[in-house]
Every structure is written in structure tokens, then in C-alpha cells.
Amino acid sequence: MISEGGSFMRGMLIGGGFCLVVTLLGHIKLGHEATTPHEHHHIQAPNKEDVLKLTDAERMELSQSMRVYCIILVRPKDLSLWAAVRTTWSKHCDQADYYSSENVKVFDSISVDSSDTWTMMRKAIQMSYENHKHEYNWFFIAQPSTFAIIENLKFFLLKKNPSEPFYIGHTVKDGELDYVDVAGGIVLSIGSVNRLISVMSEPDKCPETGGIIWKVSGDKQLAMCLKYKGVVAENAEDSEGKNVFNTKSVGTLIKEAMASDPQKVVEGCCSDMAITFSGQSPNHMQVMMYGVYRLRAYGRSFNDAMVFLPPPNSDND
């Protein structure tokens, strides 16, 4: 995927394809479940075996209750990425809308009339809440260079109560502040959005714009606002402690794994339960779609714990 020697490209593509195809298996053990107030900053997916113990009716009800609204923040310079996201993974969201810094005639989008990252994010969340608070219980914020596997996201959130204030992704520490890096995607439960909307009316705690003296990134400002309401950033991991929200591309992760331990590229690269990868080009997204949704090994049968059906207009898997 990265312009390197032919042998490296071949190895990386094979490794990346294998790593990504197995993401749908969901072999994750039970970790700490978040409760209110949140005391744990590392959370894991439900145990597959526990999910299999549920009746078919219970699993169907759970599957249908998972409603993810995708907020994709875009700018006119992102047109090629924007187009790729529209034709690939975003079709697996229950609904995906594009919030643009300005009006763009080429694609349908919702203009927020600002290129400031925090203002864009803030307005997008406010508009989403006003229009969809009764339809969706999870809100996923992503940049156009992010590739997301929505089915894995739904499985990860399966046993988590969206009424509780969840704020999940790839966490980063900056001084005393823990925040979710938007490069890997940000997940907010309806419970956390309820709290966020309430604090947005208090400009001393949650200003409409970033810092006056120095700029604060949108993802950090979001964390600061949520912190006032007792909502803390929680890092999503698998049973081995691997991140499932990735702020790097598959190619970069494979390259790092090869340098670290060439004998364990797949084990060192990515989680089987990976939800996002960042830094993707439009072509890389198409390759990811092939590896995740289209490639099949005939003769192999998988007993997945859950089945999440994509929306009717998802014609690419």
C-alpha cells in the first residue's frame, strides 16, 4: 500500500488482507464494563461465548437496537477522500452525513460555515443531536481519511448501555487531559451527547471557539467540555491490550510490526477486532473494502456471535 519495493508491497498486502479479513470473527474476552460514574479508562468488547448463549430472538433484538449515526467532517480539499468514503465503509452506517466547512455542490453535505476543527465538530454534533436524538443511540465522528468497520464497532458496543455517558476511541494523554484522538474516530453514546449539549450552553466551560491565546484542537476541546460533565475518555482494546481504534494506516502498522518482529507480523500488527484505521488514501479504502467485505475463503465456515445487517442501500459487500 506504501510505495516501497515490490516484495514489501506484496508482503504488506497479503498480511493486511489476512489481518483485516479476520476482523469479523470477534474473538474478544470480557473486560471492564463502564458504569456511571466511569472509573475504568480501558474497556473491551463482550465475550463471544457469552453472546452465543443468548437466544436467537435476544440476539436479533440486540442487533436491531444498535443504531449508529456517522458524522464525517470534510473540507473541499478532501473531495477525493470524500468520494471514497461515500462509496465504501460509510454505507454500513445506519445513516452517514457529511458536515462540510463550506457549501460544496459536488456532493450533498451539511455546511457548518467554518474551517475551525472545534467549531465544525461542535456544530455537527449539535445539528446531529437536534435532528436525530430519537433515532440513534451511538454517534461516530470520523475524518475522511479514516476507514471504519461498523459491524465491529457494533459488536464492541453490544453490551454497553448507550444511556450511560460513553466516550470511546484511541485515547491520548496531554498533561492532565485524556482525550480521544479524532484520527482514529470518536464514539459518543447518546448519554454522553446529552451531557455535552447541556454544557455547550455554558461558554465558560465549553467555549464556542478554540483557545484565544493558543489554538486547541477539536478533539482536545471536546474532551475538555465532556470532562466538566464527568465524562472521561476510554481507550478501546482487545483482550491482548491492542487498540481497536487505530490512528495509523494498515500499511504503517504492518511496517512497524515487521521492523519489531518479522516472525510475528500479524500478531504484532493489528487487533482481530479492529474498528478503524487512519491515514487511508482513496485507493487504499477500496483495497480495505476488498479485504474486509469481499474476500472469502471457500470451505471455511465461521460461527459469528452476531449478525449486523447493513442498511438496504449498502450494495458493496
GROMACS .gro file of C-alpha atoms in nm:
model
  317
    1MET     CA    1   0.000   0.000   0.000
    2ILE     CA    2   0.302   0.225   0.053
    3SER     CA    3   0.532   0.294  -0.243
    4GLU     CA    4   0.823   0.070  -0.143
    5GLY     CA    5   0.994  -0.231  -0.301
    6GLY     CA    6   0.784  -0.492  -0.476
    7SER     CA    7   0.847  -0.763  -0.220
    8PHE     CA    8   0.748  -0.539   0.068
    9MET     CA    9   0.429  -0.432  -0.109
   10ARG     CA   10   0.337  -0.793  -0.177
   11GLY     CA   11   0.401  -0.900   0.182
   12MET     CA   12   0.217  -0.599   0.320
   13LEU     CA   13  -0.090  -0.655   0.104
   14ILE     CA   14  -0.107  -1.024   0.194
   15GLY     CA   15  -0.059  -0.950   0.561
   16GLY     CA   16  -0.305  -0.661   0.553
   17GLY     CA   17  -0.568  -0.868   0.376
   18PHE     CA   18  -0.536  -1.152   0.626
   19CYS     CA   19  -0.533  -0.914   0.922
   20LEU     CA   20  -0.845  -0.740   0.807
   21VAL     CA   21  -1.050  -1.040   0.693
   22VAL     CA   22  -1.038  -1.187   1.040
   23THR     CA   23  -1.179  -0.873   1.198
   24LEU     CA   24  -1.530  -1.012   1.168
   25LEU     CA   25  -1.457  -1.307   1.393
   26GLY     CA   26  -1.469  -1.105   1.714
   27HIS     CA   27  -1.257  -1.333   1.939
   28ILE     CA   28  -1.253  -1.095   2.233
   29LYS     CA   29  -1.270  -1.168   2.605
   30LEU     CA   30  -1.476  -0.980   2.856
   31GLY     CA   31  -1.306  -0.676   3.006
   32HIS     CA   32  -1.411  -0.400   3.240
   33GLU     CA   33  -1.754  -0.264   3.160
   34ALA     CA   34  -1.800   0.107   3.212
   35THR     CA   35  -2.059   0.223   3.461
   36THR     CA   36  -2.171   0.558   3.593
   37PRO     CA   37  -1.966   0.721   3.728
   38HIS     CA   38  -1.692   0.597   3.495
   39GLU     CA   39  -1.399   0.452   3.687
   40HIS     CA   40  -1.227   0.249   3.416
   41HIS     CA   41  -1.034   0.407   3.131
   42HIS     CA   42  -0.973   0.086   2.935
   43ILE     CA   43  -1.270  -0.110   2.806
   44GLN     CA   44  -1.306  -0.426   2.599
   45ALA     CA   45  -1.563  -0.597   2.381
   46PRO     CA   46  -1.811  -0.855   2.512
   47ASN     CA   47  -1.715  -1.220   2.530
   48LYS     CA   48  -1.818  -1.403   2.214
   49GLU     CA   49  -1.916  -1.718   2.404
   50ASP     CA   50  -2.147  -1.518   2.633
   51VAL     CA   51  -2.320  -1.367   2.330
   52LEU     CA   52  -2.368  -1.712   2.176
   53LYS     CA   53  -2.557  -1.818   2.490
   54LEU     CA   54  -2.832  -1.569   2.408
   55THR     CA   55  -3.139  -1.694   2.227
   56ASP     CA   56  -3.183  -1.612   1.859
   57ALA     CA   57  -3.460  -1.369   1.948
   58GLU     CA   58  -3.241  -1.191   2.204
   59ARG     CA   59  -2.954  -1.163   1.959
   60MET     CA   60  -3.185  -1.030   1.689
   61GLU     CA   61  -3.326  -0.770   1.926
   62LEU     CA   62  -2.976  -0.660   2.029
   63SER     CA   63  -2.862  -0.646   1.669
   64GLN     CA   64  -3.152  -0.428   1.564
   65SER     CA   65  -3.113  -0.197   1.865
   66MET     CA   66  -2.763  -0.094   1.762
   67ARG     CA   67  -2.814   0.229   1.570
   68VAL     CA   68  -2.501   0.416   1.464
   69TYR     CA   69  -2.512   0.764   1.315
   70CYS     CA   70  -2.188   0.857   1.136
   71ILE     CA   71  -2.069   1.218   1.138
   72ILE     CA   72  -1.798   1.270   0.877
   73LEU     CA   73  -1.615   1.603   0.892
   74VAL     CA   74  -1.498   1.718   0.549
   75ARG     CA   75  -1.346   2.014   0.365
   76PRO     CA   76  -1.342   2.090  -0.011
   77LYS     CA   77  -0.976   1.982  -0.030
   78ASP     CA   78  -1.091   1.634   0.081
   79LEU     CA   79  -1.305   1.568  -0.228
   80SER     CA   80  -1.127   1.251  -0.341
   81LEU     CA   81  -1.135   1.104   0.011
   82TRP     CA   82  -1.493   1.221   0.050
   83ALA     CA   83  -1.591   1.034  -0.266
   84ALA     CA   84  -1.414   0.718  -0.148
   85VAL     CA   85  -1.585   0.721   0.192
   86ARG     CA   86  -1.925   0.765   0.027
   87THR     CA   87  -1.878   0.453  -0.186
   88THR     CA   88  -1.713   0.233   0.076
   89TRP     CA   89  -1.750   0.191   0.452
   90SER     CA   90  -1.999   0.473   0.520
   91LYS     CA   91  -2.274   0.268   0.355
   92HIS     CA   92  -2.260   0.037   0.654
   93CYS     CA   93  -2.357   0.316   0.895
   94ASP     CA   94  -2.728   0.327   0.977
   95GLN     CA   95  -2.701   0.680   0.845
   96ALA     CA   96  -2.399   0.884   0.740
   97ASP     CA   97  -2.394   1.259   0.689
   98TYR     CA   98  -2.112   1.483   0.577
   99TYR     CA   99  -2.057   1.808   0.761
  100SER     CA  100  -1.854   2.042   0.546
  101SER     CA  101  -1.664   2.361   0.626
  102GLU     CA  102  -1.850   2.526   0.337
  103ASN     CA  103  -2.109   2.453   0.071
  104VAL     CA  104  -1.988   2.205  -0.189
  105LYS     CA  105  -2.203   2.145  -0.496
  106VAL     CA  106  -2.038   1.819  -0.598
  107PHE     CA  107  -2.169   1.617  -0.303
  108ASP     CA  108  -2.460   1.653  -0.065
  109SER     CA  109  -2.335   1.792   0.262
  110ILE     CA  110  -2.442   1.998   0.560
  111SER     CA  111  -2.248   2.323   0.580
  112VAL     CA  112  -2.125   2.445   0.918
  113ASP     CA  113  -1.967   2.762   0.767
  114SER     CA  114  -1.636   2.724   0.949
  115SER     CA  115  -1.300   2.557   0.887
  116ASP     CA  116  -1.206   2.559   1.258
  117THR     CA  117  -1.188   2.197   1.370
  118TRP     CA  118  -1.367   2.251   1.701
  119THR     CA  119  -1.638   2.470   1.552
  120MET     CA  120  -1.701   2.210   1.281
  121MET     CA  121  -1.720   1.928   1.534
  122ARG     CA  122  -1.934   2.127   1.777
  123LYS     CA  123  -2.188   2.235   1.514
  124ALA     CA  124  -2.201   1.887   1.361
  125ILE     CA  125  -2.279   1.732   1.699
  126GLN     CA  126  -2.542   1.995   1.776
  127MET     CA  127  -2.714   1.950   1.439
  128SER     CA  128  -2.698   1.572   1.467
  129TYR     CA  129  -2.849   1.582   1.814
  130GLU     CA  130  -3.131   1.817   1.714
  131ASN     CA  131  -3.224   1.610   1.411
  132HIS     CA  132  -3.154   1.253   1.524
  133LYS     CA  133  -3.153   1.225   1.903
  134HIS     CA  134  -3.458   0.997   1.897
  135GLU     CA  135  -3.334   0.777   1.610
  136TYR     CA  136  -2.978   0.680   1.705
  137ASN     CA  137  -2.813   0.576   2.029
  138TRP     CA  138  -2.449   0.594   1.915
  139PHE     CA  139  -2.272   0.877   1.732
  140PHE     CA  140  -1.947   0.808   1.546
  141ILE     CA  141  -1.729   1.104   1.442
  142ALA     CA  142  -1.468   1.047   1.172
  143GLN     CA  143  -1.241   1.225   0.930
  144PRO     CA  144  -1.248   1.136   0.558
  145SER     CA  145  -0.909   0.963   0.578
  146THR     CA  146  -1.047   0.713   0.832
  147PHE     CA  147  -1.171   0.367   0.734
  148ALA     CA  148  -1.422   0.214   0.976
  149ILE     CA  149  -1.564  -0.137   1.013
  150ILE     CA  150  -1.908  -0.056   1.151
  151GLU     CA  151  -2.001  -0.418   1.227
  152ASN     CA  152  -1.701  -0.446   1.459
  153LEU     CA  153  -1.798  -0.118   1.622
  154LYS     CA  154  -2.147  -0.251   1.689
  155PHE     CA  155  -2.013  -0.574   1.835
  156PHE     CA  156  -1.777  -0.380   2.060
  157LEU     CA  157  -2.066  -0.168   2.188
  158LEU     CA  158  -2.307  -0.461   2.213
  159LYS     CA  159  -2.329  -0.490   2.592
  160LYS     CA  160  -2.285  -0.123   2.670
  161ASN     CA  161  -2.582   0.087   2.771
  162PRO     CA  162  -2.600   0.392   2.539
  163SER     CA  163  -2.786   0.584   2.811
  164GLU     CA  164  -2.460   0.589   3.006
  165PRO     CA  165  -2.201   0.856   2.916
  166PHE     CA  166  -1.957   0.665   2.697
  167TYR     CA  167  -1.675   0.850   2.517
  168ILE     CA  168  -1.461   0.589   2.341
  169GLY     CA  169  -1.174   0.558   2.094
  170HIS     CA  170  -0.795   0.578   2.088
  171THR     CA  171  -0.705   0.783   2.393
  172VAL     CA  172  -0.406   1.015   2.421
  173LYS     CA  173  -0.276   1.186   2.734
  174ASP     CA  174  -0.185   1.555   2.720
  175GLY     CA  175  -0.083   1.672   3.065
  176GLU     CA  176  -0.382   1.611   3.291
  177LEU     CA  177  -0.620   1.567   2.999
  178ASP     CA  178  -0.712   1.232   2.844
  179TYR     CA  179  -0.879   1.276   2.507
  180VAL     CA  180  -0.987   1.058   2.215
  181ASP     CA  181  -0.780   1.122   1.901
  182VAL     CA  182  -1.019   1.208   1.618
  183ALA     CA  183  -0.780   1.045   1.367
  184GLY     CA  184  -0.896   0.705   1.494
  185GLY     CA  185  -1.261   0.810   1.521
  186ILE     CA  186  -1.465   0.919   1.823
  187VAL     CA  187  -1.764   0.729   1.962
  188LEU     CA  188  -2.021   0.906   2.179
  189SER     CA  189  -2.323   0.741   2.337
  190ILE     CA  190  -2.650   0.932   2.344
  191GLY     CA  191  -2.590   0.962   2.719
  192SER     CA  192  -2.265   1.149   2.665
  193VAL     CA  193  -2.415   1.366   2.391
  194ASN     CA  194  -2.697   1.465   2.629
  195ARG     CA  195  -2.437   1.588   2.877
  196LEU     CA  196  -2.231   1.756   2.607
  197ILE     CA  197  -2.528   1.951   2.472
  198SER     CA  198  -2.607   2.076   2.822
  199VAL     CA  199  -2.252   2.204   2.885
  200MET     CA  200  -2.236   2.371   2.545
  201SER     CA  201  -2.472   2.636   2.683
  202GLU     CA  202  -2.203   2.733   2.935
  203PRO     CA  203  -1.934   2.923   2.738
  204ASP     CA  204  -1.701   2.949   3.038
  205LYS     CA  205  -1.680   2.570   3.047
  206CYS     CA  206  -1.732   2.486   2.680
  207PRO     CA  207  -1.647   2.783   2.453
  208GLU     CA  208  -1.781   2.803   2.100
  209THR     CA  209  -1.433   2.857   1.958
  210GLY     CA  210  -1.089   2.724   2.045
  211GLY     CA  211  -0.839   2.899   2.270
  212ILE     CA  212  -0.781   3.270   2.209
  213ILE     CA  213  -0.414   3.274   2.311
  214TRP     CA  214  -0.330   2.935   2.161
  215LYS     CA  215  -0.528   2.700   1.943
  216VAL     CA  216  -0.679   2.390   2.098
  217SER     CA  217  -0.756   2.104   1.861
  218GLY     CA  218  -1.116   1.999   1.823
  219ASP     CA  219  -1.069   1.657   1.983
  220LYS     CA  220  -0.899   1.811   2.288
  221GLN     CA  221  -1.167   2.077   2.324
  222LEU     CA  222  -1.435   1.807   2.308
  223ALA     CA  223  -1.263   1.621   2.592
  224MET     CA  224  -1.242   1.939   2.800
  225CYS     CA  225  -1.614   2.004   2.759
  226LEU     CA  226  -1.708   1.645   2.843
  227LYS     CA  227  -1.479   1.645   3.147
  228TYR     CA  228  -1.690   1.919   3.305
  229LYS     CA  229  -1.981   1.675   3.298
  230GLY     CA  230  -1.783   1.386   3.442
  231VAL     CA  231  -1.737   1.206   3.110
  232VAL     CA  232  -1.385   1.068   3.063
  233ALA     CA  233  -1.209   0.929   2.756
  234GLU     CA  234  -1.191   0.550   2.748
  235ASN     CA  235  -0.944   0.354   2.537
  236ALA     CA  236  -1.094   0.062   2.344
  237GLU     CA  237  -0.879  -0.250   2.346
  238ASP     CA  238  -0.898  -0.620   2.276
  239SER     CA  239  -0.816  -0.892   2.528
  240GLU     CA  240  -0.445  -0.863   2.448
  241GLY     CA  241  -0.438  -0.489   2.506
  242LYS     CA  242  -0.424  -0.399   2.137
  243ASN     CA  243  -0.602  -0.084   2.027
  244VAL     CA  244  -0.910  -0.139   1.813
  245PHE     CA  245  -0.927   0.226   1.708
  246ASN     CA  246  -0.609   0.290   1.509
  247THR     CA  247  -0.463   0.633   1.431
  248LYS     CA  248  -0.236   0.485   1.164
  249SER     CA  249  -0.289   0.303   0.836
  250VAL     CA  250  -0.269  -0.074   0.797
  251GLY     CA  251   0.047  -0.031   0.590
  252THR     CA  252   0.219   0.170   0.860
  253LEU     CA  253   0.117  -0.076   1.132
  254ILE     CA  254   0.243  -0.372   0.928
  255LYS     CA  255   0.571  -0.192   0.855
  256GLU     CA  256   0.620  -0.124   1.226
  257ALA     CA  257   0.536  -0.485   1.313
  258MET     CA  258   0.784  -0.616   1.056
  259ALA     CA  259   1.059  -0.396   1.197
  260SER     CA  260   0.978  -0.504   1.553
  261ASP     CA  261   0.941  -0.878   1.499
  262PRO     CA  262   0.938  -1.013   1.138
  263GLN     CA  263   0.821  -1.355   1.264
  264LYS     CA  264   0.504  -1.214   1.417
  265VAL     CA  265   0.381  -0.956   1.168
  266VAL     CA  266   0.009  -1.031   1.201
  267GLU     CA  267   0.022  -1.075   1.579
  268GLY     CA  268   0.218  -0.753   1.619
  269CYS     CA  269   0.023  -0.552   1.366
  270CYS     CA  270  -0.344  -0.527   1.440
  271SER     CA  271  -0.627  -0.649   1.654
  272ASP     CA  272  -0.863  -0.912   1.512
  273MET     CA  273  -1.138  -0.681   1.636
  274ALA     CA  274  -1.001  -0.367   1.467
  275ILE     CA  275  -1.263  -0.097   1.418
  276THR     CA  276  -1.076   0.186   1.247
  277PHE     CA  277  -0.759   0.266   1.055
  278SER     CA  278  -0.647   0.618   0.970
  279GLY     CA  279  -0.433   0.784   0.704
  280GLN     CA  280  -0.601   0.599   0.418
  281SER     CA  281  -0.589   0.715   0.056
  282PRO     CA  282  -0.893   0.666  -0.171
  283ASN     CA  283  -0.729   0.364  -0.337
  284HIS     CA  284  -0.637   0.215  -0.001
  285MET     CA  285  -1.003   0.235   0.103
  286GLN     CA  286  -1.105   0.027  -0.197
  287VAL     CA  287  -0.841  -0.233  -0.108
  288MET     CA  288  -0.968  -0.234   0.251
  289MET     CA  289  -1.323  -0.297   0.129
  290TYR     CA  290  -1.195  -0.595  -0.068
  291GLY     CA  291  -1.008  -0.738   0.229
  292VAL     CA  292  -1.285  -0.681   0.484
  293TYR     CA  293  -1.607  -0.744   0.292
  294ARG     CA  294  -1.540  -0.923  -0.037
  295LEU     CA  295  -1.256  -1.172   0.002
  296ARG     CA  296  -1.381  -1.516   0.105
  297ALA     CA  297  -1.201  -1.844   0.171
  298TYR     CA  298  -1.428  -2.118   0.032
  299GLY     CA  299  -1.463  -2.423   0.251
  300ARG     CA  300  -1.424  -2.222   0.569
  301SER     CA  301  -1.729  -2.168   0.791
  302PHE     CA  302  -1.740  -1.904   1.063
  303ASN     CA  303  -1.979  -1.908   1.355
  304ASP     CA  304  -2.010  -1.539   1.432
  305ALA     CA  305  -2.172  -1.441   1.758
  306MET     CA  306  -2.384  -1.171   1.597
  307VAL     CA  307  -2.502  -1.066   1.254
  308PHE     CA  308  -2.537  -0.695   1.186
  309LEU     CA  309  -2.717  -0.637   0.860
  310PRO     CA  310  -2.613  -0.321   0.671
  311PRO     CA  311  -2.878  -0.070   0.561
  312PRO     CA  312  -3.073  -0.156   0.243
  313ASN     CA  313  -2.864   0.084   0.031
  314SER     CA  314  -2.538  -0.089   0.121
  315ASP     CA  315  -2.462  -0.259  -0.210
  316ASN     CA  316  -2.087  -0.305  -0.174
  317ASP     CA  317  -2.037  -0.617   0.038
   0.00000   0.00000   0.00000
